[in-house]
Amino acid sequence: PSHDTNPPKITHFMLGEIRDKLRESGKKPATIIRYMAALNHVLNVARKEWGWLNRNPLEMVQKPKESKGNLRFLHKAEIERLVNASETIRSIPLKTIIMLALSTGARKSEILNIKLIDVDLVNRFISIHDTKNSESRQLTLKNDKIFNCIINHIKNYCNDNQTYLFEHSRTCSPIVTGK
C-alpha cells in the first residue's frame, strides 16, 4: 500500500458495535473470537507494516467469553462400536491407536509421535515428550488389554530400524492422519 493513501478511520467504538451486531445476529462467542483474531491480524499489519495506525483499536475491545464446551465421555457401547470399526481398517494400526487414546487420555499428536525408545514394556509405561504444554509425562499401561495390544503391535508392525511406534513404512516418519 502507498503511504499517500488515506487510511479509513477505525475506532474501538466501531469495532465494539460490529462485535455486538455479530452477537445479535446469533453468532456464537467462539465464532466472534475467531473473527476478531483475523481482524486483529489485519489491524496489526496496518499498524506495523503500513504505518496507518498508531495503535490497534481492537486492543480496547473486550472479547466475548467463550464457553468451556461440553465434557462428554463415550458409553461402553460406543467404545465397543469404535474399537470394532477400527479393526476393519488394515492400512494403519488404528485399533492400537484408539485403545491407547481411550485408556490414557493422550492426544492424537502425542500418540502418533511416540518413539519406540520411549516404550518401557518392563515397567509398563510410555514416556511422552512432545506435549501441548511442553512438559513430559508418562502414560501407564496398567490395563492388560492395552498392554497386550501394544506388545502385539510391536511384534506385528515394528522392526529394528524403526524410530516411531506408529511409523509410515515408506517415509519412516510418524503416521499422519486427517484432523
CSV table of N, CA and C in Angstrom, one decimal:
chain,number,residue,atom,x,y,z
A,1,PRO,N,0.8,-1.2,0.0
A,1,PRO,CA,0.0,0.0,0.0
A,1,PRO,C,0.9,1.3,0.0
A,2,SER,N,0.4,2.3,-0.7
A,2,SER,CA,1.1,3.5,-0.8
A,2,SER,C,0.9,4.3,0.5
A,3,HIS,N,1.9,5.1,0.9
A,3,HIS,CA,1.8,5.9,2.1
A,3,HIS,C,0.9,7.1,1.8
A,4,ASP,N,0.6,7.4,0.6
A,4,ASP,CA,-0.2,8.5,0.2
A,4,ASP,C,-1.7,8.2,0.4
A,5,THR,N,-2.0,6.9,0.6
A,5,THR,CA,-3.4,6.5,0.7
A,5,THR,C,-3.9,7.0,2.1
A,6,ASN,N,-5.1,7.5,2.1
A,6,ASN,CA,-5.7,7.9,3.3
A,6,ASN,C,-6.4,6.7,4.0
A,7,PRO,N,-5.9,6.2,5.0
A,7,PRO,CA,-6.5,5.0,5.7
A,7,PRO,C,-7.8,5.4,6.3
A,8,PRO,N,-8.7,4.4,6.3
A,8,PRO,CA,-10.0,4.7,6.9
A,8,PRO,C,-9.9,4.9,8.4
A,9,LYS,N,-10.7,5.7,9.0
A,9,LYS,CA,-10.7,5.9,10.5
A,9,LYS,C,-11.5,4.8,11.1
A,10,ILE,N,-10.7,4.0,11.9
A,10,ILE,CA,-11.3,2.9,12.6
A,10,ILE,C,-11.2,3.1,14.1
A,11,THR,N,-12.3,3.1,14.8
A,11,THR,CA,-12.2,3.3,16.2
A,11,THR,C,-12.7,2.0,17.0
A,12,HIS,N,-12.3,2.0,18.2
A,12,HIS,CA,-12.7,0.8,19.1
A,12,HIS,C,-14.2,0.8,19.3
A,13,PHE,N,-14.9,2.0,19.2
A,13,PHE,CA,-16.3,2.1,19.3
A,13,PHE,C,-17.0,1.3,18.1
A,14,MET,N,-16.4,1.6,16.9
A,14,MET,CA,-17.0,0.9,15.7
A,14,MET,C,-16.8,-0.6,15.8
A,15,LEU,N,-15.6,-1.0,16.3
A,15,LEU,CA,-15.3,-2.4,16.4
A,15,LEU,C,-16.2,-3.1,17.4
A,16,GLY,N,-16.5,-2.4,18.5
A,16,GLY,CA,-17.4,-2.9,19.6
A,16,GLY,C,-18.8,-3.1,19.0
A,17,GLU,N,-19.2,-2.1,18.2
A,17,GLU,CA,-20.6,-2.2,17.6
A,17,GLU,C,-20.6,-3.4,16.7
A,18,ILE,N,-19.6,-3.6,15.9
A,18,ILE,CA,-19.6,-4.8,15.0
A,18,ILE,C,-19.7,-6.1,15.8
A,19,ARG,N,-18.9,-6.1,16.9
A,19,ARG,CA,-18.9,-7.3,17.8
A,19,ARG,C,-20.3,-7.6,18.3
A,20,ASP,N,-21.0,-6.5,18.7
A,20,ASP,CA,-22.4,-6.6,19.2
A,20,ASP,C,-23.4,-7.0,18.2
A,21,LYS,N,-23.2,-6.5,16.9
A,21,LYS,CA,-24.1,-6.9,15.8
A,21,LYS,C,-23.9,-8.4,15.5
A,22,LEU,N,-22.7,-8.9,15.6
A,22,LEU,CA,-22.4,-10.3,15.3
A,22,LEU,C,-23.1,-11.1,16.4
A,23,ARG,N,-23.0,-10.7,17.6
A,23,ARG,CA,-23.7,-11.4,18.7
A,23,ARG,C,-25.2,-11.4,18.5
A,24,GLU,N,-25.8,-10.2,18.2
A,24,GLU,CA,-27.2,-10.1,18.0
A,24,GLU,C,-27.7,-11.0,16.8
A,25,SER,N,-26.8,-11.2,15.8
A,25,SER,CA,-27.2,-12.0,14.6
A,25,SER,C,-27.2,-13.5,14.9
A,26,GLY,N,-26.8,-13.8,16.1
A,26,GLY,CA,-26.8,-15.3,16.5
A,26,GLY,C,-25.4,-15.9,16.5
A,27,LYS,N,-24.4,-15.2,16.1
A,27,LYS,CA,-23.1,-15.8,16.1
A,27,LYS,C,-22.7,-16.2,17.5
A,28,LYS,N,-22.0,-17.4,17.6
A,28,LYS,CA,-21.6,-17.8,18.9
A,28,LYS,C,-20.3,-17.1,19.3
A,29,PRO,N,-20.0,-17.0,20.6
A,29,PRO,CA,-18.8,-16.3,21.1
A,29,PRO,C,-17.5,-16.9,20.4
A,30,ALA,N,-17.4,-18.2,20.2
A,30,ALA,CA,-16.2,-18.7,19.6
A,30,ALA,C,-16.0,-18.2,18.2
A,31,THR,N,-17.1,-18.1,17.5
A,31,THR,CA,-17.0,-17.5,16.1
A,31,THR,C,-16.6,-16.1,16.1
A,32,ILE,N,-17.2,-15.3,17.0
A,32,ILE,CA,-16.9,-13.9,17.1
A,32,ILE,C,-15.4,-13.7,17.5
A,33,ILE,N,-14.9,-14.6,18.4
A,33,ILE,CA,-13.5,-14.5,18.8
A,33,ILE,C,-12.6,-14.8,17.6
A,34,ARG,N,-13.0,-15.8,16.7
A,34,ARG,CA,-12.2,-16.1,15.5
A,34,ARG,C,-12.2,-14.9,14.6
A,35,TYR,N,-13.4,-14.3,14.4
A,35,TYR,CA,-13.4,-13.1,13.5
A,35,TYR,C,-12.5,-12.0,14.0
A,36,MET,N,-12.6,-11.8,15.4
A,36,MET,CA,-11.8,-10.7,16.0
A,36,MET,C,-10.3,-11.0,15.8
A,37,ALA,N,-9.9,-12.3,15.9
A,37,ALA,CA,-8.5,-12.7,15.7
A,37,ALA,C,-8.0,-12.3,14.3
A,38,ALA,N,-8.9,-12.6,13.3
A,38,ALA,CA,-8.5,-12.4,11.9
A,38,ALA,C,-8.4,-10.8,11.7
A,39,LEU,N,-9.3,-10.1,12.2
A,39,LEU,CA,-9.3,-8.6,12.1
A,39,LEU,C,-8.1,-8.1,12.9
A,40,ASN,N,-7.8,-8.6,14.0
A,40,ASN,CA,-6.7,-8.2,14.8
A,40,ASN,C,-5.4,-8.3,14.0
A,41,HIS,N,-5.2,-9.4,13.3
A,41,HIS,CA,-4.0,-9.6,12.4
A,41,HIS,C,-4.0,-8.5,11.3
A,42,VAL,N,-5.1,-8.2,10.7
A,42,VAL,CA,-5.1,-7.2,9.6
A,42,VAL,C,-4.8,-5.8,10.2
A,43,LEU,N,-5.3,-5.5,11.4
A,43,LEU,CA,-5.1,-4.2,12.0
A,43,LEU,C,-3.6,-4.1,12.4
A,44,ASN,N,-3.0,-5.2,12.9
A,44,ASN,CA,-1.6,-5.2,13.3
A,44,ASN,C,-0.7,-5.0,12.1
A,45,VAL,N,-1.1,-5.5,10.9
A,45,VAL,CA,-0.3,-5.3,9.7
A,45,VAL,C,-0.4,-3.8,9.3
A,46,ALA,N,-1.6,-3.3,9.4
A,46,ALA,CA,-1.9,-1.9,9.0
A,46,ALA,C,-1.0,-1.0,9.9
A,47,ARG,N,-0.9,-1.4,11.2
A,47,ARG,CA,-0.1,-0.5,12.1
A,47,ARG,C,1.4,-0.7,11.9
A,48,LYS,N,1.9,-2.0,11.9
A,48,LYS,CA,3.3,-2.2,11.9
A,48,LYS,C,3.9,-2.1,10.5
A,49,GLU,N,3.3,-2.6,9.5
A,49,GLU,CA,3.9,-2.6,8.2
A,49,GLU,C,3.5,-1.4,7.3
A,50,TRP,N,2.3,-0.9,7.4
A,50,TRP,CA,1.9,0.2,6.6
A,50,TRP,C,1.9,1.5,7.2
A,51,GLY,N,2.0,1.5,8.6
A,51,GLY,CA,2.0,2.8,9.3
A,51,GLY,C,0.7,3.6,9.3
A,52,TRP,N,-0.4,2.9,9.1
A,52,TRP,CA,-1.7,3.5,9.0
A,52,TRP,C,-2.2,3.9,10.4
A,53,LEU,N,-1.8,3.1,11.4
A,53,LEU,CA,-2.4,3.2,12.7
A,53,LEU,C,-1.3,3.4,13.8
A,54,ASN,N,-1.6,4.2,14.8
A,54,ASN,CA,-0.6,4.4,15.9
A,54,ASN,C,-0.8,3.3,16.9
A,55,ARG,N,-2.1,2.8,17.0
A,55,ARG,CA,-2.4,1.8,17.9
A,55,ARG,C,-3.5,0.9,17.3
A,56,ASN,N,-3.5,-0.4,17.6
A,56,ASN,CA,-4.6,-1.3,17.2
A,56,ASN,C,-5.8,-1.0,18.0
A,57,PRO,N,-6.9,-0.5,17.4
A,57,PRO,CA,-8.1,-0.2,18.2
A,57,PRO,C,-8.8,-1.4,18.7
A,58,LEU,N,-8.5,-2.6,18.2
A,58,LEU,CA,-9.2,-3.8,18.6
A,58,LEU,C,-8.7,-4.2,20.0
A,59,GLU,N,-7.5,-3.7,20.4
A,59,GLU,CA,-6.9,-4.0,21.7
A,59,GLU,C,-7.8,-3.4,22.8
A,60,MET,N,-8.6,-2.5,22.5
A,60,MET,CA,-9.5,-1.8,23.5
A,60,MET,C,-10.9,-2.4,23.5
A,61,VAL,N,-11.2,-3.4,22.7
A,61,VAL,CA,-12.5,-4.0,22.6
A,61,VAL,C,-12.5,-5.4,23.3
A,62,GLN,N,-13.4,-5.5,24.2
A,62,GLN,CA,-13.4,-6.8,25.0
A,62,GLN,C,-14.0,-7.9,24.2
A,63,LYS,N,-13.3,-9.1,24.2
A,63,LYS,CA,-13.8,-10.2,23.5
A,63,LYS,C,-14.9,-10.9,24.3
A,64,PRO,N,-15.8,-11.6,23.6
A,64,PRO,CA,-16.8,-12.3,24.4
A,64,PRO,C,-16.2,-13.5,25.1
A,65,LYS,N,-16.8,-13.9,26.1
A,65,LYS,CA,-16.4,-15.1,26.9
A,65,LYS,C,-16.8,-16.4,26.1
A,66,GLU,N,-15.8,-17.2,25.9
A,66,GLU,CA,-16.0,-18.5,25.2
A,66,GLU,C,-16.4,-19.6,26.2
A,67,SER,N,-17.4,-20.3,25.9
A,67,SER,CA,-17.8,-21.4,26.8
A,67,SER,C,-16.8,-22.5,26.8
A,68,LYS,N,-16.7,-23.2,27.9
A,68,LYS,CA,-15.7,-24.2,28.1
A,68,LYS,C,-16.0,-25.5,27.2
A,69,GLY,N,-17.2,-25.5,26.7
A,69,GLY,CA,-17.6,-26.7,25.8
A,69,GLY,C,-18.2,-27.8,26.7
A,70,ASN,N,-18.6,-28.8,26.1
A,70,ASN,CA,-19.2,-29.9,26.8
A,70,ASN,C,-18.2,-31.1,27.0
A,71,LEU,N,-18.0,-31.5,28.2
A,71,LEU,CA,-17.2,-32.7,28.5
A,71,LEU,C,-18.1,-33.9,28.4
A,72,ARG,N,-17.7,-34.8,27.5
A,72,ARG,CA,-18.6,-36.0,27.3
A,72,ARG,C,-17.7,-37.2,27.2
A,73,PHE,N,-18.1,-38.2,27.8
A,73,PHE,CA,-17.4,-39.5,27.8
A,73,PHE,C,-18.2,-40.5,27.0
A,74,LEU,N,-17.5,-41.3,26.3
A,74,LEU,CA,-18.1,-42.4,25.5
A,74,LEU,C,-18.8,-43.4,26.4
A,75,HIS,N,-19.9,-43.9,26.0
A,75,HIS,CA,-20.6,-45.0,26.8
A,75,HIS,C,-19.9,-46.3,26.3
A,76,LYS,N,-20.1,-47.3,27.1
A,76,LYS,CA,-19.4,-48.6,26.9
A,76,LYS,C,-19.8,-49.1,25.5
A,77,ALA,N,-21.0,-49.0,25.1
A,77,ALA,CA,-21.5,-49.5,23.8
A,77,ALA,C,-20.8,-48.7,22.6
A,78,GLU,N,-20.6,-47.4,22.9
A,78,GLU,CA,-19.9,-46.6,21.9
A,78,GLU,C,-18.5,-46.9,21.7
A,79,ILE,N,-17.8,-47.2,22.8
A,79,ILE,CA,-16.4,-47.7,22.8
A,79,ILE,C,-16.3,-49.0,22.0
A,80,GLU,N,-17.2,-49.9,22.3
A,80,GLU,CA,-17.2,-51.2,21.6
A,80,GLU,C,-17.3,-51.0,20.1
A,81,ARG,N,-18.3,-50.2,19.7
A,81,ARG,CA,-18.5,-49.9,18.3
A,81,ARG,C,-17.3,-49.3,17.6
A,82,LEU,N,-16.7,-48.3,18.3
A,82,LEU,CA,-15.5,-47.7,17.8
A,82,LEU,C,-14.3,-48.6,17.7
A,83,VAL,N,-14.1,-49.5,18.7
A,83,VAL,CA,-13.0,-50.4,18.6
A,83,VAL,C,-13.3,-51.5,17.5
A,84,ASN,N,-14.5,-51.9,17.4
A,84,ASN,CA,-14.9,-52.9,16.4
A,84,ASN,C,-14.7,-52.3,15.0
A,85,ALA,N,-15.1,-51.1,14.8
A,85,ALA,CA,-15.0,-50.4,13.5
A,85,ALA,C,-13.5,-50.2,13.1
A,86,SER,N,-12.7,-50.0,14.1
A,86,SER,CA,-11.3,-49.7,13.9
A,86,SER,C,-10.6,-51.0,13.4
A,87,GLU,N,-11.1,-52.2,13.7
A,87,GLU,CA,-10.5,-53.4,13.3
A,87,GLU,C,-10.7,-53.7,11.8
A,88,THR,N,-11.6,-53.0,11.2
A,88,THR,CA,-11.9,-53.2,9.7
A,88,THR,C,-10.9,-52.4,8.9
A,89,ILE,N,-10.1,-51.5,9.5
A,89,ILE,CA,-9.1,-50.7,8.7
A,89,ILE,C,-7.8,-51.3,8.9
A,90,ARG,N,-7.2,-51.9,7.9
A,90,ARG,CA,-6.0,-52.7,8.0
A,90,ARG,C,-4.7,-51.9,7.6
A,91,SER,N,-4.9,-50.7,6.9
A,91,SER,CA,-3.8,-50.0,6.4
A,91,SER,C,-2.9,-49.3,7.6
A,92,ILE,N,-3.6,-49.0,8.7
A,92,ILE,CA,-2.8,-48.4,9.8
A,92,ILE,C,-3.3,-49.2,11.1
A,93,PRO,N,-2.5,-49.2,12.1
A,93,PRO,CA,-2.9,-49.9,13.3
A,93,PRO,C,-3.9,-49.1,14.1
A,94,LEU,N,-5.0,-48.8,13.6
A,94,LEU,CA,-6.0,-47.9,14.2
A,94,LEU,C,-6.5,-48.4,15.5
A,95,LYS,N,-6.7,-49.7,15.7
A,95,LYS,CA,-7.2,-50.2,16.9
A,95,LYS,C,-6.3,-49.9,18.1
A,96,THR,N,-5.0,-50.1,17.8
A,96,THR,CA,-4.0,-49.8,18.9
A,96,THR,C,-4.0,-48.3,19.3
A,97,ILE,N,-4.1,-47.5,18.3
A,97,ILE,CA,-4.1,-46.0,18.5
A,97,ILE,C,-5.3,-45.6,19.3
A,98,ILE,N,-6.5,-46.2,18.9
A,98,ILE,CA,-7.7,-45.9,19.6
A,98,ILE,C,-7.7,-46.4,21.1
A,99,MET,N,-7.2,-47.6,21.2
A,99,MET,CA,-7.1,-48.2,22.6
A,99,MET,C,-6.2,-47.4,23.5
A,100,LEU,N,-5.1,-47.0,22.9
A,100,LEU,CA,-4.1,-46.2,23.7
A,100,LEU,C,-4.8,-44.8,24.1
A,101,ALA,N,-5.5,-44.2,23.1
A,101,ALA,CA,-6.1,-42.9,23.4
A,101,ALA,C,-7.2,-43.1,24.5
A,102,LEU,N,-8.0,-44.1,24.4
A,102,LEU,CA,-9.1,-44.4,25.3
A,102,LEU,C,-8.6,-44.7,26.7
A,103,SER,N,-7.5,-45.4,26.8
A,103,SER,CA,-7.0,-45.9,28.1
A,103,SER,C,-6.1,-44.9,28.8
A,104,THR,N,-5.5,-43.9,28.0
A,104,THR,CA,-4.6,-43.0,28.7
A,104,THR,C,-5.1,-41.5,28.6
A,105,GLY,N,-6.0,-41.2,27.7
A,105,GLY,CA,-6.4,-39.8,27.5
A,105,GLY,C,-5.4,-39.0,26.7
A,106,ALA,N,-4.4,-39.6,26.1
A,106,ALA,CA,-3.4,-38.9,25.4
A,106,ALA,C,-4.0,-38.3,24.1
A,107,ARG,N,-3.4,-37.2,23.7
A,107,ARG,CA,-3.9,-36.6,22.4
A,107,ARG,C,-3.3,-37.4,21.2
A,108,LYS,N,-4.0,-37.2,20.1
A,108,LYS,CA,-3.6,-37.8,18.8
A,108,LYS,C,-2.2,-37.5,18.5
A,109,SER,N,-1.8,-36.3,18.6
A,109,SER,CA,-0.4,-35.9,18.2
A,109,SER,C,0.6,-36.5,19.1
A,110,GLU,N,0.3,-36.7,20.4
A,110,GLU,CA,1.2,-37.3,21.4
A,110,GLU,C,1.3,-38.8,21.0
A,111,ILE,N,0.3,-39.4,20.7
A,111,ILE,CA,0.3,-40.9,20.4
A,111,ILE,C,1.1,-41.1,19.1
A,112,LEU,N,0.8,-40.3,18.1
A,112,LEU,CA,1.5,-40.6,16.8
A,112,LEU,C,2.9,-40.2,16.8
A,113,ASN,N,3.4,-39.5,17.8
A,113,ASN,CA,4.8,-39.1,17.9
A,113,ASN,C,5.6,-39.9,18.9
A,114,ILE,N,5.0,-41.0,19.4
A,114,ILE,CA,5.7,-41.9,20.4
A,114,ILE,C,6.8,-42.6,19.7
A,115,LYS,N,8.0,-42.5,20.3
A,115,LYS,CA,9.2,-43.2,19.7
A,115,LYS,C,9.3,-44.6,20.4
A,116,LEU,N,9.8,-45.5,19.7
A,116,LEU,CA,9.9,-46.9,20.3
A,116,LEU,C,10.8,-46.9,21.5
A,117,ILE,N,11.8,-46.0,21.5
A,117,ILE,CA,12.7,-45.9,22.6
A,117,ILE,C,12.0,-45.5,23.9
A,118,ASP,N,10.9,-44.8,23.7
A,118,ASP,CA,10.1,-44.3,24.9
A,118,ASP,C,9.1,-45.3,25.4
A,119,VAL,N,9.0,-46.5,24.8
A,119,VAL,CA,8.1,-47.5,25.3
A,119,VAL,C,8.9,-48.4,26.2
A,120,ASP,N,8.5,-48.5,27.5
A,120,ASP,CA,9.1,-49.3,28.5
A,120,ASP,C,8.2,-50.4,28.9
A,121,LEU,N,8.3,-51.6,28.2
A,121,LEU,CA,7.4,-52.7,28.5
A,121,LEU,C,7.7,-53.4,29.8
A,122,VAL,N,8.9,-53.3,30.3
A,122,VAL,CA,9.2,-53.9,31.6
A,122,VAL,C,8.5,-53.2,32.8
A,123,ASN,N,8.5,-51.8,32.7
A,123,ASN,CA,7.8,-51.1,33.8
A,123,ASN,C,6.4,-50.6,33.4
A,124,ARG,N,6.0,-51.0,32.2
A,124,ARG,CA,4.6,-50.8,31.6
A,124,ARG,C,4.3,-49.3,31.6
A,125,PHE,N,5.1,-48.5,30.9
A,125,PHE,CA,4.7,-47.1,30.7
A,125,PHE,C,5.4,-46.6,29.4
A,126,ILE,N,4.8,-45.5,28.9
A,126,ILE,CA,5.3,-44.8,27.7
A,126,ILE,C,5.6,-43.4,28.1
A,127,SER,N,6.8,-42.9,27.7
A,127,SER,CA,7.1,-41.5,28.0
A,127,SER,C,6.7,-40.7,26.8
A,128,ILE,N,6.0,-39.6,27.1
A,128,ILE,CA,5.6,-38.6,26.1
A,128,ILE,C,6.4,-37.3,26.3
A,129,HIS,N,7.0,-36.9,25.3
A,129,HIS,CA,7.9,-35.7,25.4
A,129,HIS,C,7.3,-34.5,24.7
A,130,ASP,N,6.6,-34.7,23.6
A,130,ASP,CA,6.0,-33.6,22.8
A,130,ASP,C,4.6,-33.3,23.2
A,131,THR,N,4.4,-32.7,24.4
A,131,THR,CA,3.0,-32.5,24.8
A,131,THR,C,2.6,-31.1,24.5
A,132,LYS,N,1.3,-30.8,24.6
A,132,LYS,CA,0.8,-29.5,24.3
A,132,LYS,C,1.4,-28.4,25.2
A,133,ASN,N,1.6,-28.7,26.5
A,133,ASN,CA,2.1,-27.7,27.4
A,133,ASN,C,3.7,-27.9,27.5
A,134,SER,N,4.3,-28.6,26.7
A,134,SER,CA,5.7,-28.8,26.6
A,134,SER,C,6.3,-29.5,27.9
A,135,GLU,N,5.5,-30.1,28.7
A,135,GLU,CA,6.0,-30.9,29.9
A,135,GLU,C,5.9,-32.4,29.6
A,136,SER,N,7.0,-33.1,29.8
A,136,SER,CA,7.0,-34.5,29.6
A,136,SER,C,6.1,-35.2,30.6
A,137,ARG,N,5.5,-36.3,30.2
A,137,ARG,CA,4.7,-37.1,31.2
A,137,ARG,C,4.8,-38.6,30.8
A,138,GLN,N,4.2,-39.4,31.6
A,138,GLN,CA,4.2,-40.9,31.3
A,138,GLN,C,2.8,-41.4,31.3
A,139,LEU,N,2.6,-42.3,30.3
A,139,LEU,CA,1.3,-43.0,30.2
A,139,LEU,C,1.5,-44.4,30.7
A,140,THR,N,0.8,-44.7,31.7
A,140,THR,CA,0.9,-46.0,32.3
A,140,THR,C,0.1,-47.0,31.5
A,141,LEU,N,0.6,-48.2,31.4
A,141,LEU,CA,0.0,-49.3,30.7
A,141,LEU,C,-0.5,-50.4,31.7
A,142,LYS,N,-1.2,-50.0,32.7
A,142,LYS,CA,-1.6,-51.0,33.8
A,142,LYS,C,-2.7,-52.0,33.2
A,143,ASN,N,-3.5,-51.5,32.3
A,143,ASN,CA,-4.6,-52.3,31.8
A,143,ASN,C,-4.0,-53.4,30.9
A,144,ASP,N,-4.2,-54.7,31.2
A,144,ASP,CA,-3.6,-55.8,30.4
A,144,ASP,C,-4.1,-55.7,29.0
A,145,LYS,N,-5.3,-55.3,28.7
A,145,LYS,CA,-5.8,-55.3,27.3
A,145,LYS,C,-4.9,-54.3,26.5
A,146,ILE,N,-4.7,-53.1,26.9
A,146,ILE,CA,-3.9,-52.1,26.2
A,146,ILE,C,-2.5,-52.6,26.1
A,147,PHE,N,-1.9,-53.1,27.2
A,147,PHE,CA,-0.6,-53.6,27.3
A,147,PHE,C,-0.3,-54.7,26.2
A,148,ASN,N,-1.2,-55.6,26.2
A,148,ASN,CA,-1.1,-56.7,25.2
A,148,ASN,C,-1.3,-56.2,23.7
A,149,CYS,N,-2.1,-55.2,23.6
A,149,CYS,CA,-2.4,-54.5,22.3
A,149,CYS,C,-1.1,-53.9,21.8
A,150,ILE,N,-0.4,-53.2,22.7
A,150,ILE,CA,0.9,-52.5,22.4
A,150,ILE,C,2.0,-53.6,22.0
A,151,ILE,N,2.0,-54.7,22.8
A,151,ILE,CA,3.0,-55.8,22.5
A,151,ILE,C,2.7,-56.4,21.2
A,152,ASN,N,1.5,-56.7,20.9
A,152,ASN,CA,1.1,-57.2,19.6
A,152,ASN,C,1.4,-56.3,18.4
A,153,HIS,N,1.2,-55.0,18.7
A,153,HIS,CA,1.5,-54.0,17.6
A,153,HIS,C,3.0,-54.0,17.4
A,154,ILE,N,3.8,-54.0,18.4
A,154,ILE,CA,5.3,-54.0,18.2
A,154,ILE,C,5.7,-55.3,17.5
A,155,LYS,N,5.2,-56.4,17.8
A,155,LYS,CA,5.6,-57.7,17.2
A,155,LYS,C,5.2,-57.7,15.7
A,156,ASN,N,4.0,-57.2,15.4
A,156,ASN,CA,3.4,-57.3,14.0
A,156,ASN,C,3.8,-56.1,13.1
A,157,TYR,N,4.0,-54.9,13.7
A,157,TYR,CA,4.2,-53.8,12.8
A,157,TYR,C,5.6,-53.1,12.9
A,158,CYS,N,6.4,-53.4,14.0
A,158,CYS,CA,7.6,-52.7,14.2
A,158,CYS,C,8.8,-53.5,13.8
A,159,ASN,N,9.9,-52.8,13.4
A,159,ASN,CA,11.2,-53.5,13.1
A,159,ASN,C,12.3,-52.8,13.8
A,160,ASP,N,13.5,-53.4,13.7
A,160,ASP,CA,14.7,-52.8,14.4
A,160,ASP,C,15.1,-51.5,13.9
A,161,ASN,N,14.8,-51.1,12.6
A,161,ASN,CA,15.2,-49.9,12.1
A,161,ASN,C,14.2,-48.7,12.3
A,162,GLN,N,13.2,-49.0,13.0
A,162,GLN,CA,12.1,-48.1,13.1
A,162,GLN,C,12.3,-47.1,14.3
A,163,THR,N,11.9,-45.9,14.1
A,163,THR,CA,12.0,-44.9,15.2
A,163,THR,C,10.7,-44.7,16.0
A,164,TYR,N,9.6,-44.6,15.2
A,164,TYR,CA,8.3,-44.3,15.9
A,164,TYR,C,7.5,-45.6,16.1
A,165,LEU,N,6.7,-45.6,17.1
A,165,LEU,CA,5.8,-46.7,17.4
A,165,LEU,C,4.8,-46.9,16.2
A,166,PHE,N,4.3,-45.8,15.8
A,166,PHE,CA,3.3,-45.8,14.7
A,166,PHE,C,4.0,-45.1,13.5
A,167,GLU,N,4.7,-45.8,12.7
A,167,GLU,CA,5.6,-45.3,11.6
A,167,GLU,C,5.1,-45.7,10.3
A,168,HIS,N,5.1,-44.7,9.4
A,168,HIS,CA,4.8,-44.9,8.0
A,168,HIS,C,5.9,-45.8,7.4
A,169,SER,N,5.6,-46.9,6.7
A,169,SER,CA,6.6,-47.8,6.2
A,169,SER,C,7.5,-47.2,5.2
A,170,ARG,N,6.9,-46.3,4.3
A,170,ARG,CA,7.8,-45.8,3.2
A,170,ARG,C,8.5,-44.6,3.6
A,171,THR,N,8.0,-43.7,4.5
A,171,THR,CA,8.6,-42.4,4.8
A,171,THR,C,9.5,-42.5,6.1
A,172,CYS,N,9.3,-43.6,6.9
A,172,CYS,CA,9.9,-43.7,8.2
A,172,CYS,C,9.7,-42.5,9.1
A,173,SER,N,8.5,-41.9,9.0
A,173,SER,CA,8.1,-40.8,9.8
A,173,SER,C,6.8,-41.2,10.5
A,174,PRO,N,6.3,-40.4,11.5
A,174,PRO,CA,5.1,-40.8,12.1
A,174,PRO,C,3.9,-40.9,11.2
A,175,ILE,N,3.0,-41.7,11.4
A,175,ILE,CA,1.8,-41.8,10.6
A,175,ILE,C,1.0,-40.5,10.7
A,176,VAL,N,0.6,-39.9,9.6
A,176,VAL,CA,-0.1,-38.7,9.6
A,176,VAL,C,-1.6,-39.0,9.3
A,177,THR,N,-2.5,-38.5,10.1
A,177,THR,CA,-3.9,-38.7,9.8
A,177,THR,C,-4.6,-37.3,9.6
A,178,GLY,N,-5.8,-37.3,9.1
A,178,GLY,CA,-6.5,-36.1,8.9
A,178,GLY,C,-7.0,-35.6,10.3
A,179,LYS,N,-7.5,-34.4,10.3
A,179,LYS,CA,-8.0,-33.8,11.5
A,179,LYS,C,-9.1,-34.5,12.1
